[in-house]
Amino acid sequence: MANNHLLIEEWLLSASSLTPEEHQLLQEHLKSCEACRLFSEAWQEVEYRLKASPMRAPEPGFIDRWQLRLAEDRLKLQRRQTISTLAFGGAAALVLLIVLGVWALPLLRDPLPYLMLWSYQLITTFYMLSGVGQALGTVARTLFGLVPGTLWVALLVALGSLGVIWIVTFRKLTSPRRVIL
Amino acid sequence: MQETDLSWLASAQKGNMAAFTQMVETFQRPVFNLCYRMLGDAAEAEDAAQETFLRAYRSIKRYDNSRPFPTWLMSIAAHYCIDQIRKRRMNIVPIEDLGYMELSDETPGPEQSLGRSEEQRMVHGLLNELTPVDRAAVVMYYWYDFSYEEIAEALSLTESAVKSRLHRARRDLAKMIMDQRGEVQSMKRAAHGEQSPAY
């Protein structure tokens, strides 16, 4: 026991309390061993310094400075997001341009067959649309001839009333007092 | 934590900015103190404390309510400070300088008294000789009365690792004091024209 400095060191530094026997042995050892006594005194001083040192507070206005920093951080984040969105959009546009370039290369070399094809498609579409227009006109003229004028007025009034009822109902249902989030 | 703090916390988790600001108000002092004890400089500690609250704000929605909030917050602060110290050391600052960096305390108020300032300086000198993780464990143990379990949780260590780190740190701190006393004795002897026993 007399030379067991490691055990003494262990006891001195241990946060848990010693038994009365251990405490007595420790005290006896410290009386006879100068090295362990010096160590014990040094450790007592460390403990005193650590425990006596107060909790430091920040300078006044910490919250204001933190809020400012938070605002700056948000701004930085927004900038970063904008830059990344722009970069992504730019990259996508570049890829699109390259694809279009590859696709349009034969057209640029010999444009005549493509121009003729497009002209043919344009004319065909025009004729098809005019045919549809004529058919619709014929149907409308036939309907006007069959249905009397008073029925048309009644139909318009009924549709108008339904529209008003729909708008009023929609406004009432979506008013802030009725919306529960 | 008190009931009111818990209600602020719950509110902050729902995105209430005023509630989070209240949390900053409540915890600014312990967070700042941890950073100050870790970094040893008021300006760096202010920066670290603000960064801690920013990080907490960003991840408050992911915070696990089963963990104590102070431990979670201190964990963020301690890890940030540990990283800062490691970065500082990577900048090849001589280790002898670290113990005495920014030791002047220019904070106005009663703490600026000479005796207190000297005491602070000595505490910084001691803490700065420890490794960053050991320092964090010591600060949490002596300033916050954290249990081994809480320190382990905050520093992502096992309880036995915390115990052994604290033991090592205490031993190192005591030896530092012994060395300082030895140096003082040698200086006194030299001042009185005595020769060191080593010669």
JSON list of N, CA, C and O in Angstrom, two decimals, chain B residues 25-67:
[
{"chain": "B", "resi": 25, "resn": "GLU", "atom": "N", "xyz": [-32.76, 33.44, -25.84]},
{"chain": "B", "resi": 25, "resn": "GLU", "atom": "CA", "xyz": [-32.67, 34.28, -24.62]},
{"chain": "B", "resi": 25, "resn": "GLU", "atom": "C", "xyz": [-32.35, 33.40, -23.40]},
{"chain": "B", "resi": 25, "resn": "GLU", "atom": "O", "xyz": [-31.49, 33.74, -22.60]},
{"chain": "B", "resi": 26, "resn": "THR", "atom": "N", "xyz": [-33.03, 32.27, -23.31]},
{"chain": "B", "resi": 26, "resn": "THR", "atom": "CA", "xyz": [-32.85, 31.39, -22.15]},
{"chain": "B", "resi": 26, "resn": "THR", "atom": "C", "xyz": [-31.46, 30.75, -22.13]},
{"chain": "B", "resi": 26, "resn": "THR", "atom": "O", "xyz": [-30.85, 30.64, -21.07]},
{"chain": "B", "resi": 27, "resn": "PHE", "atom": "N", "xyz": [-30.99, 30.33, -23.29]},
{"chain": "B", "resi": 27, "resn": "PHE", "atom": "CA", "xyz": [-29.76, 29.51, -23.31]},
{"chain": "B", "resi": 27, "resn": "PHE", "atom": "C", "xyz": [-28.52, 30.27, -23.78]},
{"chain": "B", "resi": 27, "resn": "PHE", "atom": "O", "xyz": [-27.47, 29.66, -23.93]},
{"chain": "B", "resi": 28, "resn": "GLN", "atom": "N", "xyz": [-28.63, 31.56, -24.02]},
{"chain": "B", "resi": 28, "resn": "GLN", "atom": "CA", "xyz": [-27.47, 32.29, -24.55]},
{"chain": "B", "resi": 28, "resn": "GLN", "atom": "C", "xyz": [-26.27, 32.21, -23.60]},
{"chain": "B", "resi": 28, "resn": "GLN", "atom": "O", "xyz": [-25.14, 32.04, -24.05]},
{"chain": "B", "resi": 29, "resn": "ARG", "atom": "N", "xyz": [-26.54, 32.31, -22.31]},
{"chain": "B", "resi": 29, "resn": "ARG", "atom": "CA", "xyz": [-25.44, 32.33, -21.35]},
{"chain": "B", "resi": 29, "resn": "ARG", "atom": "C", "xyz": [-24.72, 30.97, -21.26]},
{"chain": "B", "resi": 29, "resn": "ARG", "atom": "O", "xyz": [-23.50, 30.93, -21.39]},
{"chain": "B", "resi": 30, "resn": "PRO", "atom": "N", "xyz": [-25.45, 29.87, -21.04]},
{"chain": "B", "resi": 30, "resn": "PRO", "atom": "CA", "xyz": [-24.72, 28.59, -20.99]},
{"chain": "B", "resi": 30, "resn": "PRO", "atom": "C", "xyz": [-24.00, 28.24, -22.28]},
{"chain": "B", "resi": 30, "resn": "PRO", "atom": "O", "xyz": [-22.88, 27.70, -22.25]},
{"chain": "B", "resi": 31, "resn": "VAL", "atom": "N", "xyz": [-24.64, 28.57, -23.42]},
{"chain": "B", "resi": 31, "resn": "VAL", "atom": "CA", "xyz": [-23.98, 28.24, -24.70]},
{"chain": "B", "resi": 31, "resn": "VAL", "atom": "C", "xyz": [-22.74, 29.10, -24.88]},
{"chain": "B", "resi": 31, "resn": "VAL", "atom": "O", "xyz": [-21.67, 28.60, -25.25]},
{"chain": "B", "resi": 32, "resn": "PHE", "atom": "N", "xyz": [-22.85, 30.38, -24.57]},
{"chain": "B", "resi": 32, "resn": "PHE", "atom": "CA", "xyz": [-21.69, 31.27, -24.71]},
{"chain": "B", "resi": 32, "resn": "PHE", "atom": "C", "xyz": [-20.57, 30.82, -23.78]},
{"chain": "B", "resi": 32, "resn": "PHE", "atom": "O", "xyz": [-19.40, 30.78, -24.18]},
{"chain": "B", "resi": 33, "resn": "ASN", "atom": "N", "xyz": [-20.92, 30.47, -22.54]},
{"chain": "B", "resi": 33, "resn": "ASN", "atom": "CA", "xyz": [-19.91, 30.06, -21.58]},
{"chain": "B", "resi": 33, "resn": "ASN", "atom": "C", "xyz": [-19.16, 28.81, -22.06]},
{"chain": "B", "resi": 33, "resn": "ASN", "atom": "O", "xyz": [-17.94, 28.75, -21.96]},
{"chain": "B", "resi": 34, "resn": "LEU", "atom": "N", "xyz": [-19.92, 27.85, -22.59]},
{"chain": "B", "resi": 34, "resn": "LEU", "atom": "CA", "xyz": [-19.27, 26.63, -23.10]},
{"chain": "B", "resi": 34, "resn": "LEU", "atom": "C", "xyz": [-18.27, 27.00, -24.20]},
{"chain": "B", "resi": 34, "resn": "LEU", "atom": "O", "xyz": [-17.12, 26.53, -24.20]},
{"chain": "B", "resi": 35, "resn": "CYS", "atom": "N", "xyz": [-18.71, 27.84, -25.13]},
{"chain": "B", "resi": 35, "resn": "CYS", "atom": "CA", "xyz": [-17.85, 28.23, -26.25]},
{"chain": "B", "resi": 35, "resn": "CYS", "atom": "C", "xyz": [-16.64, 29.01, -25.73]},
{"chain": "B", "resi": 35, "resn": "CYS", "atom": "O", "xyz": [-15.52, 28.83, -26.22]},
{"chain": "B", "resi": 36, "resn": "TYR", "atom": "N", "xyz": [-16.87, 29.85, -24.74]},
{"chain": "B", "resi": 36, "resn": "TYR", "atom": "CA", "xyz": [-15.78, 30.66, -24.19]},
{"chain": "B", "resi": 36, "resn": "TYR", "atom": "C", "xyz": [-14.75, 29.76, -23.50]},
{"chain": "B", "resi": 36, "resn": "TYR", "atom": "O", "xyz": [-13.55, 29.94, -23.67]},
{"chain": "B", "resi": 37, "resn": "ARG", "atom": "N", "xyz": [-15.22, 28.79, -22.73]},
{"chain": "B", "resi": 37, "resn": "ARG", "atom": "CA", "xyz": [-14.30, 27.89, -22.05]},
{"chain": "B", "resi": 37, "resn": "ARG", "atom": "C", "xyz": [-13.55, 27.00, -23.04]},
{"chain": "B", "resi": 37, "resn": "ARG", "atom": "O", "xyz": [-12.42, 26.62, -22.82]},
{"chain": "B", "resi": 38, "resn": "MET", "atom": "N", "xyz": [-14.22, 26.68, -24.14]},
{"chain": "B", "resi": 38, "resn": "MET", "atom": "CA", "xyz": [-13.59, 25.83, -25.14]},
{"chain": "B", "resi": 38, "resn": "MET", "atom": "C", "xyz": [-12.56, 26.60, -25.96]},
{"chain": "B", "resi": 38, "resn": "MET", "atom": "O", "xyz": [-11.49, 26.11, -26.25]},
{"chain": "B", "resi": 39, "resn": "LEU", "atom": "N", "xyz": [-12.94, 27.83, -26.38]},
{"chain": "B", "resi": 39, "resn": "LEU", "atom": "CA", "xyz": [-12.09, 28.56, -27.32]},
{"chain": "B", "resi": 39, "resn": "LEU", "atom": "C", "xyz": [-11.16, 29.56, -26.64]},
{"chain": "B", "resi": 39, "resn": "LEU", "atom": "O", "xyz": [-10.16, 29.96, -27.22]},
{"chain": "B", "resi": 40, "resn": "GLY", "atom": "N", "xyz": [-11.55, 30.01, -25.45]},
{"chain": "B", "resi": 40, "resn": "GLY", "atom": "CA", "xyz": [-10.67, 30.91, -24.70]},
{"chain": "B", "resi": 40, "resn": "GLY", "atom": "C", "xyz": [-10.65, 32.33, -25.19]},
{"chain": "B", "resi": 40, "resn": "GLY", "atom": "O", "xyz": [-9.75, 33.09, -24.84]},
{"chain": "B", "resi": 41, "resn": "ASP", "atom": "N", "xyz": [-11.60, 32.71, -26.03]},
{"chain": "B", "resi": 41, "resn": "ASP", "atom": "CA", "xyz": [-11.62, 34.08, -26.54]},
{"chain": "B", "resi": 41, "resn": "ASP", "atom": "C", "xyz": [-13.07, 34.53, -26.69]},
{"chain": "B", "resi": 41, "resn": "ASP", "atom": "O", "xyz": [-13.89, 33.81, -27.27]},
{"chain": "B", "resi": 42, "resn": "ALA", "atom": "N", "xyz": [-13.38, 35.73, -26.18]},
{"chain": "B", "resi": 42, "resn": "ALA", "atom": "CA", "xyz": [-14.77, 36.19, -26.16]},
{"chain": "B", "resi": 42, "resn": "ALA", "atom": "C", "xyz": [-15.34, 36.37, -27.57]},
{"chain": "B", "resi": 42, "resn": "ALA", "atom": "O", "xyz": [-16.50, 36.02, -27.82]},
{"chain": "B", "resi": 43, "resn": "ALA", "atom": "N", "xyz": [-14.53, 36.92, -28.50]},
{"chain": "B", "resi": 43, "resn": "ALA", "atom": "CA", "xyz": [-15.04, 37.17, -29.86]},
{"chain": "B", "resi": 43, "resn": "ALA", "atom": "C", "xyz": [-15.33, 35.85, -30.57]},
{"chain": "B", "resi": 43, "resn": "ALA", "atom": "O", "xyz": [-16.36, 35.69, -31.23]},
{"chain": "B", "resi": 44, "resn": "GLU", "atom": "N", "xyz": [-14.41, 34.91, -30.43]},
{"chain": "B", "resi": 44, "resn": "GLU", "atom": "CA", "xyz": [-14.60, 33.59, -31.06]},
{"chain": "B", "resi": 44, "resn": "GLU", "atom": "C", "xyz": [-15.79, 32.87, -30.41]},
{"chain": "B", "resi": 44, "resn": "GLU", "atom": "O", "xyz": [-16.54, 32.17, -31.09]},
{"chain": "B", "resi": 45, "resn": "ALA", "atom": "N", "xyz": [-15.92, 33.06, -29.11]},
{"chain": "B", "resi": 45, "resn": "ALA", "atom": "CA", "xyz": [-17.03, 32.41, -28.40]},
{"chain": "B", "resi": 45, "resn": "ALA", "atom": "C", "xyz": [-18.38, 32.98, -28.85]},
{"chain": "B", "resi": 45, "resn": "ALA", "atom": "O", "xyz": [-19.34, 32.24, -29.03]},
{"chain": "B", "resi": 46, "resn": "GLU", "atom": "N", "xyz": [-18.41, 34.27, -29.08]},
{"chain": "B", "resi": 46, "resn": "GLU", "atom": "CA", "xyz": [-19.65, 34.92, -29.57]},
{"chain": "B", "resi": 46, "resn": "GLU", "atom": "C", "xyz": [-20.03, 34.34, -30.94]},
{"chain": "B", "resi": 46, "resn": "GLU", "atom": "O", "xyz": [-21.17, 33.96, -31.18]},
{"chain": "B", "resi": 47, "resn": "ASP", "atom": "N", "xyz": [-19.03, 34.24, -31.79]},
{"chain": "B", "resi": 47, "resn": "ASP", "atom": "CA", "xyz": [-19.26, 33.70, -33.13]},
{"chain": "B", "resi": 47, "resn": "ASP", "atom": "C", "xyz": [-19.74, 32.24, -33.05]},
{"chain": "B", "resi": 47, "resn": "ASP", "atom": "O", "xyz": [-20.70, 31.86, -33.72]},
{"chain": "B", "resi": 48, "resn": "ALA", "atom": "N", "xyz": [-19.10, 31.47, -32.20]},
{"chain": "B", "resi": 48, "resn": "ALA", "atom": "CA", "xyz": [-19.46, 30.06, -32.05]},
{"chain": "B", "resi": 48, "resn": "ALA", "atom": "C", "xyz": [-20.86, 29.90, -31.46]},
{"chain": "B", "resi": 48, "resn": "ALA", "atom": "O", "xyz": [-21.63, 29.04, -31.88]},
{"chain": "B", "resi": 49, "resn": "ALA", "atom": "N", "xyz": [-21.18, 30.75, -30.49]},
{"chain": "B", "resi": 49, "resn": "ALA", "atom": "CA", "xyz": [-22.51, 30.67, -29.86]},
{"chain": "B", "resi": 49, "resn": "ALA", "atom": "C", "xyz": [-23.60, 31.01, -30.88]},
{"chain": "B", "resi": 49, "resn": "ALA", "atom": "O", "xyz": [-24.64, 30.35, -30.94]},
{"chain": "B", "resi": 50, "resn": "GLN", "atom": "N", "xyz": [-23.34, 32.03, -31.69]},
{"chain": "B", "resi": 50, "resn": "GLN", "atom": "CA", "xyz": [-24.33, 32.39, -32.70]},
{"chain": "B", "resi": 50, "resn": "GLN", "atom": "C", "xyz": [-24.48, 31.29, -33.75]},
{"chain": "B", "resi": 50, "resn": "GLN", "atom": "O", "xyz": [-25.60, 30.98, -34.18]},
{"chain": "B", "resi": 51, "resn": "GLU", "atom": "N", "xyz": [-23.36, 30.70, -34.13]},
{"chain": "B", "resi": 51, "resn": "GLU", "atom": "CA", "xyz": [-23.40, 29.60, -35.09]},
{"chain": "B", "resi": 51, "resn": "GLU", "atom": "C", "xyz": [-24.17, 28.41, -34.50]},
{"chain": "B", "resi": 51, "resn": "GLU", "atom": "O", "xyz": [-24.93, 27.74, -35.19]},
{"chain": "B", "resi": 52, "resn": "THR", "atom": "N", "xyz": [-23.98, 28.18, -33.20]},
{"chain": "B", "resi": 52, "resn": "THR", "atom": "CA", "xyz": [-24.69, 27.09, -32.51]},
{"chain": "B", "resi": 52, "resn": "THR", "atom": "C", "xyz": [-26.20, 27.30, -32.63]},
{"chain": "B", "resi": 52, "resn": "THR", "atom": "O", "xyz": [-26.95, 26.38, -32.99]},
{"chain": "B", "resi": 53, "resn": "PHE", "atom": "N", "xyz": [-26.66, 28.52, -32.33]},
{"chain": "B", "resi": 53, "resn": "PHE", "atom": "CA", "xyz": [-28.09, 28.79, -32.39]},
{"chain": "B", "resi": 53, "resn": "PHE", "atom": "C", "xyz": [-28.62, 28.73, -33.84]},
{"chain": "B", "resi": 53, "resn": "PHE", "atom": "O", "xyz": [-29.75, 28.31, -34.07]},
{"chain": "B", "resi": 54, "resn": "LEU", "atom": "N", "xyz": [-27.78, 29.14, -34.79]},
{"chain": "B", "resi": 54, "resn": "LEU", "atom": "CA", "xyz": [-28.19, 29.02, -36.20]},
{"chain": "B", "resi": 54, "resn": "LEU", "atom": "C", "xyz": [-28.40, 27.56, -36.58]},
{"chain": "B", "resi": 54, "resn": "LEU", "atom": "O", "xyz": [-29.40, 27.20, -37.22]},
{"chain": "B", "resi": 55, "resn": "ARG", "atom": "N", "xyz": [-27.44, 26.73, -36.17]},
{"chain": "B", "resi": 55, "resn": "ARG", "atom": "CA", "xyz": [-27.54, 25.30, -36.49]},
{"chain": "B", "resi": 55, "resn": "ARG", "atom": "C", "xyz": [-28.75, 24.67, -35.79]},
{"chain": "B", "resi": 55, "resn": "ARG", "atom": "O", "xyz": [-29.43, 23.83, -36.36]},
{"chain": "B", "resi": 56, "resn": "ALA", "atom": "N", "xyz": [-28.96, 25.10, -34.55]},
{"chain": "B", "resi": 56, "resn": "ALA", "atom": "CA", "xyz": [-30.11, 24.58, -33.81]},
{"chain": "B", "resi": 56, "resn": "ALA", "atom": "C", "xyz": [-31.41, 25.01, -34.50]},
{"chain": "B", "resi": 56, "resn": "ALA", "atom": "O", "xyz": [-32.35, 24.22, -34.62]},
{"chain": "B", "resi": 57, "resn": "TYR", "atom": "N", "xyz": [-31.43, 26.24, -34.97]},
{"chain": "B", "resi": 57, "resn": "TYR", "atom": "CA", "xyz": [-32.62, 26.77, -35.64]},
{"chain": "B", "resi": 57, "resn": "TYR", "atom": "C", "xyz": [-32.92, 25.98, -36.92]},
{"chain": "B", "resi": 57, "resn": "TYR", "atom": "O", "xyz": [-34.07, 25.64, -37.20]},
{"chain": "B", "resi": 58, "resn": "ARG", "atom": "N", "xyz": [-31.83, 25.69, -37.66]},
{"chain": "B", "resi": 58, "resn": "ARG", "atom": "CA", "xyz": [-32.01, 24.95, -38.92]},
{"chain": "B", "resi": 58, "resn": "ARG", "atom": "C", "xyz": [-32.53, 23.54, -38.68]},
{"chain": "B", "resi": 58, "resn": "ARG", "atom": "O", "xyz": [-33.25, 22.99, -39.51]},
{"chain": "B", "resi": 59, "resn": "SER", "atom": "N", "xyz": [-32.13, 22.95, -37.56]},
{"chain": "B", "resi": 59, "resn": "SER", "atom": "CA", "xyz": [-32.50, 21.54, -37.36]},
{"chain": "B", "resi": 59, "resn": "SER", "atom": "C", "xyz": [-33.49, 21.33, -36.21]},
{"chain": "B", "resi": 59, "resn": "SER", "atom": "O", "xyz": [-33.63, 20.20, -35.74]},
{"chain": "B", "resi": 60, "resn": "ILE", "atom": "N", "xyz": [-34.13, 22.38, -35.77]},
{"chain": "B", "resi": 60, "resn": "ILE", "atom": "CA", "xyz": [-35.05, 22.26, -34.62]},
{"chain": "B", "resi": 60, "resn": "ILE", "atom": "C", "xyz": [-36.23, 21.32, -34.93]},
{"chain": "B", "resi": 60, "resn": "ILE", "atom": "O", "xyz": [-36.71, 20.62, -34.05]},
{"chain": "B", "resi": 61, "resn": "LYS", "atom": "N", "xyz": [-36.61, 21.26, -36.20]},
{"chain": "B", "resi": 61, "resn": "LYS", "atom": "CA", "xyz": [-37.75, 20.40, -36.55]},
{"chain": "B", "resi": 61, "resn": "LYS", "atom": "C", "xyz": [-37.37, 18.92, -36.48]},
{"chain": "B", "resi": 61, "resn": "LYS", "atom": "O", "xyz": [-38.21, 18.07, -36.31]},
{"chain": "B", "resi": 62, "resn": "ARG", "atom": "N", "xyz": [-36.08, 18.66, -36.63]},
{"chain": "B", "resi": 62, "resn": "ARG", "atom": "CA", "xyz": [-35.61, 17.26, -36.57]},
{"chain": "B", "resi": 62, "resn": "ARG", "atom": "C", "xyz": [-35.20, 16.87, -35.14]},
{"chain": "B", "resi": 62, "resn": "ARG", "atom": "O", "xyz": [-34.78, 15.75, -34.91]},
{"chain": "B", "resi": 63, "resn": "TYR", "atom": "N", "xyz": [-35.29, 17.81, -34.21]},
{"chain": "B", "resi": 63, "resn": "TYR", "atom": "CA", "xyz": [-34.87, 17.54, -32.83]},
{"chain": "B", "resi": 63, "resn": "TYR", "atom": "C", "xyz": [-35.76, 16.45, -32.21]},
{"chain": "B", "resi": 63, "resn": "TYR", "atom": "O", "xyz": [-36.99, 16.52, -32.29]},
{"chain": "B", "resi": 64, "resn": "ASP", "atom": "N", "xyz": [-35.09, 15.46, -31.62]},
{"chain": "B", "resi": 64, "resn": "ASP", "atom": "CA", "xyz": [-35.79, 14.34, -30.98]},
{"chain": "B", "resi": 64, "resn": "ASP", "atom": "C", "xyz": [-36.20, 14.76, -29.56]},
{"chain": "B", "resi": 64, "resn": "ASP", "atom": "O", "xyz": [-35.33, 14.98, -28.71]},
{"chain": "B", "resi": 65, "resn": "ASN", "atom": "N", "xyz": [-37.49, 14.85, -29.33]},
{"chain": "B", "resi": 65, "resn": "ASN", "atom": "CA", "xyz": [-37.99, 15.34, -28.04]},
{"chain": "B", "resi": 65, "resn": "ASN", "atom": "C", "xyz": [-37.65, 14.44, -26.85]},
{"chain": "B", "resi": 65, "resn": "ASN", "atom": "O", "xyz": [-37.76, 14.87, -25.71]},
{"chain": "B", "resi": 66, "resn": "SER", "atom": "N", "xyz": [-37.23, 13.21, -27.14]},
{"chain": "B", "resi": 66, "resn": "SER", "atom": "CA", "xyz": [-36.89, 12.32, -26.03]},
{"chain": "B", "resi": 66, "resn": "SER", "atom": "C", "xyz": [-35.54, 12.70, -25.40]},
{"chain": "B", "resi": 66, "resn": "SER", "atom": "O", "xyz": [-35.23, 12.29, -24.29]},
{"chain": "B", "resi": 67, "resn": "ARG", "atom": "N", "xyz": [-34.75, 13.48, -26.13]},
{"chain": "B", "resi": 67, "resn": "ARG", "atom": "CA", "xyz": [-33.46, 13.93, -25.60]},
{"chain": "B", "resi": 67, "resn": "ARG", "atom": "C", "xyz": [-33.64, 15.24, -24.85]},
{"chain": "B", "resi": 67, "resn": "ARG", "atom": "O", "xyz": [-34.45, 16.07, -25.26]}
]
